[in-house]
């Protein structure tokens, strides 16, 4: 159900932050796949965050100042189109149900926007995000410039609205946290289901079908990103997504998959043996990555900055690489030289929310890592990817492991939202026993 008050509060908060001027926030365009077939429609995350409105061809305009106003432009009711494509609110119903001060037909945008933009001191807009919106908005400004002799002034200050909205989106409200918990629970159940289902000699896409089934049957609207189902050596390709290879007996399977529920992403990676039993070498590396992940999660609290979990994971991984004879020399030397990057070449997480790689700065204005604060949500996802190489013992060749959970920063530490996805060696082997 739409939490109307919360969406209104967000608009109110943004209007206050703007203090003056006008904001123009379009939603995402529909994208044609070929001829008259479209990709599944996905609204723009910031537009949705401020409106709760999911229809394409919509624009939010906020007018700040002594009489702040939020105005929606949306598609007209159109019985003919609704027979083909489904329900549309139309301006009148959208205004009532989504709590705007005004709503207009999207067809009136050019005309009304000119009036709203005239004599405003500032324009808040995400310049550079969309070439067609840049052209359209610049066109409005140029039209207003031609009216200068009639006394019309043009905003002389264009600010990036993303600076304000991204910072708001970084802190999740209890309402958002609840959706993210549900999204995480669905994805966790999907990973557990995939794990139970997997057997040697299946195809990667058969396993993919299992977790997609769980996403949809639990009410998620879509995968939150392109799923990775990578058996054996494929796991050492970080963005592998062909998902069409056979699973060999004795190989590991890495699955990086999350769902989108009411706009919010979950993002889980689990790695497990296709035959249900880790080999000695697989177990050594798996336990190392798990220890790194646990050390990183331990650092997710308000006493630490953004990078502390990455530093903690790296420290554990580097010691492990030395112990397993993957890297030579002392810890400091391996860190300094970057030799560990042969096996761990990505960072340990990212903000998570309406976007899987969610918005929000990672450093503060002085260029330091920002502190973790309550209600931020992030992933913790160390890994180890061992491609065949002369300096690597053969037993480790083609082992690719990542373990990824979604974590909410709380007052006293953190909550692992994806804790229901089976993770320890013992639990994975038990889950796959048959
Ligand atoms: N699935 C995307 C990521 O883990 O960052
Ligand atoms: Mn991730
Ligand atoms: Mn992921």
Coordinates of N, CA, C and O in Angstrom, one line a residue, residues 254-335:
X254 N 28.9 -20.3 -8.3 CA 28.8 -19.0 -7.7 C 27.5 -18.4 -8.3 O 27.3 -18.3 -9.5
X255 N 26.6 -18.0 -7.4 CA 25.3 -17.3 -7.8 C 25.3 -16.0 -7.2 O 25.3 -15.8 -6.0
X256 N 25.2 -14.9 -8.0 CA 25.0 -13.6 -7.6 C 23.7 -13.1 -8.1 O 23.5 -12.9 -9.3
X257 N 22.7 -13.1 -7.2 CA 21.3 -12.8 -7.7 C 20.5 -12.1 -6.6 O 20.6 -12.5 -5.4
X258 N 19.8 -11.1 -6.9 CA 18.9 -10.5 -6.0 C 17.6 -10.1 -6.7 O 17.6 -10.0 -7.9
X259 N 16.6 -9.8 -5.9 CA 15.3 -9.4 -6.5 C 15.0 -7.9 -6.2 O 15.6 -7.3 -5.4
X260 N 14.0 -7.4 -7.0 CA 13.5 -6.1 -6.7 C 12.1 -6.2 -6.2 O 11.3 -6.8 -6.8
X261 N 11.9 -5.7 -5.0 CA 10.6 -5.7 -4.4 C 10.1 -4.3 -4.1 O 10.8 -3.5 -3.4
X262 N 9.0 -3.9 -4.7 CA 8.5 -2.5 -4.6 C 9.6 -1.5 -4.7 O 9.7 -0.5 -4.0
X263 N 10.5 -1.7 -5.7 CA 11.5 -0.8 -6.0 C 12.9 -1.1 -5.4 O 13.9 -0.5 -5.8
X264 N 12.9 -1.9 -4.3 CA 14.1 -2.0 -3.5 C 14.8 -3.3 -3.9 O 14.2 -4.4 -3.9
X265 N 16.2 -3.2 -4.0 CA 17.0 -4.3 -4.4 C 17.5 -5.1 -3.2 O 17.8 -4.5 -2.2
X266 N 17.6 -6.4 -3.4 CA 18.5 -7.2 -2.6 C 19.6 -7.7 -3.5 O 19.5 -7.7 -4.7
X267 N 20.7 -8.1 -2.9 CA 21.9 -8.4 -3.7 C 22.7 -9.5 -2.9 O 23.4 -9.1 -1.9
X268 N 22.6 -10.7 -3.2 CA 23.2 -11.8 -2.5 C 24.1 -12.6 -3.4 O 23.7 -12.9 -4.5
X269 N 25.3 -13.0 -2.9 CA 26.1 -14.0 -3.6 C 26.3 -15.2 -2.6 O 26.7 -15.0 -1.5
X270 N 26.1 -16.4 -3.2 CA 26.5 -17.6 -2.5 C 27.3 -18.5 -3.4 O 27.1 -18.4 -4.6
X271 N 28.2 -19.2 -2.9 CA 29.1 -20.1 -3.6 C 29.1 -21.5 -3.0 O 29.3 -21.5 -1.7
X272 N 28.8 -22.5 -3.7 CA 28.7 -23.9 -3.1 C 29.1 -24.9 -4.1 O 29.1 -24.7 -5.3
X273 N 29.4 -26.1 -3.6 CA 29.9 -27.2 -4.5 C 28.7 -27.8 -5.3 O 27.6 -28.1 -4.6
X274 N 28.8 -28.1 -6.6 CA 27.7 -28.6 -7.3 C 27.2 -29.9 -6.8 O 26.1 -30.3 -6.8
X275 N 28.2 -30.7 -6.2 CA 27.9 -32.0 -5.7 C 27.6 -32.1 -4.2 O 27.4 -33.1 -3.6
X276 N 27.5 -30.9 -3.6 CA 27.1 -30.8 -2.2 C 28.3 -31.0 -1.2 O 28.0 -31.0 0.0
X277 N 29.5 -31.2 -1.6 CA 30.6 -31.5 -0.7 C 31.8 -30.7 -1.2 O 32.3 -30.9 -2.3
X278 N 32.3 -29.8 -0.3 CA 33.5 -29.0 -0.7 C 34.7 -29.9 -0.7 O 34.9 -30.8 0.2
X279 N 35.6 -29.8 -1.7 CA 36.9 -30.4 -1.7 C 37.8 -29.7 -0.7 O 37.4 -28.6 -0.2
X280 N 38.9 -30.3 -0.4 CA 39.8 -29.7 0.6 C 40.2 -28.3 0.2 O 40.2 -27.3 1.0
X281 N 40.7 -28.2 -1.0 CA 41.1 -26.8 -1.5 C 40.0 -25.8 -1.6 O 40.1 -24.7 -1.2
X282 N 38.8 -26.3 -2.0 CA 37.6 -25.4 -2.1 C 37.3 -24.9 -0.7 O 37.0 -23.7 -0.4
X283 N 37.4 -25.9 0.3 CA 37.0 -25.5 1.7 C 38.0 -24.5 2.2 O 37.6 -23.6 2.9
X284 N 39.3 -24.7 2.0 CA 40.3 -23.7 2.4 C 40.0 -22.3 2.0 O 40.0 -21.4 2.7
X285 N 39.7 -22.2 0.7 CA 39.4 -20.9 0.1 C 38.1 -20.3 0.6 O 38.0 -19.2 1.0
X286 N 37.1 -21.2 0.7 CA 35.8 -20.8 1.1 C 35.8 -20.2 2.6 O 35.3 -19.2 2.9
X287 N 36.5 -21.0 3.4 CA 36.6 -20.6 4.8 C 37.3 -19.2 4.9 O 37.0 -18.4 5.8
X288 N 38.3 -19.1 4.1 CA 39.1 -17.8 4.1 C 38.1 -16.6 3.7 O 38.1 -15.6 4.4
X289 N 37.4 -16.8 2.6 CA 36.5 -15.7 2.2 C 35.4 -15.4 3.3 O 35.1 -14.3 3.5
X290 N 34.9 -16.5 3.9 CA 33.9 -16.3 4.9 C 34.5 -15.6 6.1 O 33.8 -14.7 6.7
X291 N 35.7 -16.0 6.5 CA 36.4 -15.3 7.6 C 36.6 -13.8 7.3 O 36.3 -12.9 8.1
X292 N 36.9 -13.5 6.0 CA 37.1 -12.1 5.6 C 35.7 -11.4 5.7 O 35.6 -10.2 6.1
X293 N 34.7 -12.1 5.2 CA 33.4 -11.4 5.3 C 32.9 -11.2 6.7 O 32.4 -10.1 7.0
X294 N 33.1 -12.1 7.6 CA 32.7 -12.0 9.0 C 33.5 -10.8 9.6 O 32.9 -10.0 10.4
X295 N 34.8 -10.7 9.3 CA 35.6 -9.6 9.8 C 35.1 -8.3 9.3 O 35.0 -7.3 10.0
X296 N 34.6 -8.2 8.0 CA 34.1 -7.0 7.4 C 32.8 -6.6 8.1 O 32.6 -5.5 8.4
X297 N 31.9 -7.6 8.3 CA 30.6 -7.3 8.9 C 30.8 -6.8 10.3 O 30.1 -5.9 10.7
X298 N 31.7 -7.3 11.0 CA 32.1 -6.9 12.3 C 32.3 -5.4 12.4 O 32.1 -4.7 13.4
X299 N 32.9 -4.9 11.3 CA 33.2 -3.4 11.2 C 32.1 -2.5 10.8 O 32.2 -1.3 10.7
X300 N 30.9 -3.2 10.5 CA 29.8 -2.3 10.0 C 29.1 -1.8 11.3 O 28.2 -2.4 11.8
X301 N 29.6 -0.7 11.8 CA 28.9 0.0 12.9 C 29.3 1.5 12.9 O 30.2 1.9 12.1
X302 N 28.7 2.2 13.7 CA 28.8 3.7 13.6 C 30.2 4.2 14.1 O 30.4 5.4 14.0
X303 N 31.0 3.3 14.6 CA 32.4 3.8 15.1 C 33.3 3.8 13.9 O 34.5 4.2 14.0
X304 N 32.9 3.3 12.7 CA 33.8 3.1 11.6 C 33.4 3.9 10.4 O 32.2 4.3 10.2
X305 N 34.4 4.1 9.5 CA 34.1 4.8 8.3 C 33.7 3.8 7.2 O 33.9 2.5 7.4
X306 N 33.3 4.3 6.0 CA 32.9 3.4 4.9 C 33.9 2.3 4.6 O 33.6 1.2 4.3
X307 N 35.2 2.7 4.6 CA 36.2 1.7 4.1 C 36.7 0.7 5.1 O 37.4 -0.2 4.8
X308 N 36.2 0.9 6.4 CA 36.7 -0.1 7.4 C 36.4 -1.5 7.1 O 37.3 -2.4 7.3
X309 N 35.2 -1.8 6.7 CA 34.9 -3.2 6.3 C 35.8 -3.8 5.2 O 36.3 -4.9 5.3
X310 N 36.1 -2.9 4.2 CA 37.0 -3.3 3.1 C 38.4 -3.6 3.7 O 39.0 -4.6 3.4
X311 N 38.9 -2.7 4.5 CA 40.2 -2.9 5.1 C 40.3 -4.2 5.9 O 41.3 -4.9 5.8
X312 N 39.2 -4.5 6.7 CA 39.2 -5.7 7.5 C 39.2 -6.9 6.6 O 40.0 -7.9 6.9
X313 N 38.4 -6.9 5.6 CA 38.4 -8.1 4.7 C 39.7 -8.3 4.0 O 40.2 -9.4 4.0
X314 N 40.3 -7.2 3.6 CA 41.6 -7.3 2.9 C 42.7 -7.9 3.8 O 43.5 -8.7 3.4
X315 N 42.7 -7.5 5.0 CA 43.7 -7.9 6.0 C 43.6 -9.5 6.1 O 44.6 -10.2 6.0
X316 N 42.3 -9.9 6.3 CA 42.1 -11.4 6.5 C 42.5 -12.1 5.2 O 43.2 -13.2 5.2
X317 N 42.1 -11.6 4.1 CA 42.4 -12.3 2.8 C 43.9 -12.3 2.5 O 44.4 -13.4 2.1
X318 N 44.6 -11.2 2.8 CA 46.0 -11.2 2.5 C 46.7 -12.3 3.3 O 47.6 -13.0 2.8
X319 N 46.4 -12.3 4.6 CA 47.0 -13.3 5.5 C 46.7 -14.7 4.9 O 47.6 -15.6 4.9
X320 N 45.5 -14.9 4.5 CA 45.1 -16.2 4.0 C 45.8 -16.6 2.7 O 46.3 -17.7 2.5
X321 N 46.0 -15.6 1.8 CA 46.7 -15.8 0.6 C 48.2 -16.2 0.9 O 48.7 -17.1 0.2
X322 N 48.7 -15.6 1.9 CA 50.1 -16.0 2.2 C 50.1 -17.4 2.8 O 50.9 -18.2 2.4
X323 N 49.2 -17.7 3.7 CA 49.1 -19.0 4.3 C 48.9 -20.1 3.3 O 49.4 -21.2 3.4
X324 N 48.1 -19.8 2.3 CA 47.8 -20.8 1.2 C 48.8 -20.8 0.1 O 48.7 -21.5 -0.9
X325 N 49.9 -20.0 0.3 CA 51.0 -19.9 -0.7 C 50.5 -19.4 -2.0 O 51.1 -19.7 -3.1
X326 N 49.5 -18.6 -2.0 CA 49.1 -17.9 -3.2 C 49.9 -16.6 -3.4 O 50.1 -16.1 -4.5
X327 N 50.3 -16.0 -2.3 CA 51.1 -14.8 -2.3 C 52.4 -15.0 -1.5 O 52.3 -15.8 -0.5
X328 N 53.5 -14.4 -1.9 CA 54.7 -14.6 -1.1 C 55.1 -13.3 -0.4 O 54.7 -12.2 -0.8
X329 N 55.8 -13.4 0.8 CA 56.2 -12.3 1.5 C 55.3 -12.0 2.7 O 54.4 -12.7 3.0
X330 N 55.6 -10.8 3.4 CA 54.8 -10.5 4.5 C 53.5 -9.7 4.1 O 53.4 -9.3 3.0
X331 N 52.6 -9.6 5.1 CA 51.3 -8.9 4.9 C 51.5 -7.5 4.3 O 50.8 -7.1 3.3
X332 N 52.4 -6.7 4.9 CA 52.6 -5.3 4.5 C 53.1 -5.3 3.1 O 52.6 -4.4 2.3
X333 N 54.0 -6.2 2.8 CA 54.6 -6.2 1.4 C 53.5 -6.5 0.4 O 53.4 -5.9 -0.7
X334 N 52.7 -7.5 0.7 CA 51.6 -7.9 -0.3 C 50.6 -6.8 -0.4 O 50.1 -6.5 -1.6
X335 N 50.3 -6.1 0.7 CA 49.3 -5.0 0.6 C 49.9 -3.9 -0.3 O 49.3 -3.3 -1.2

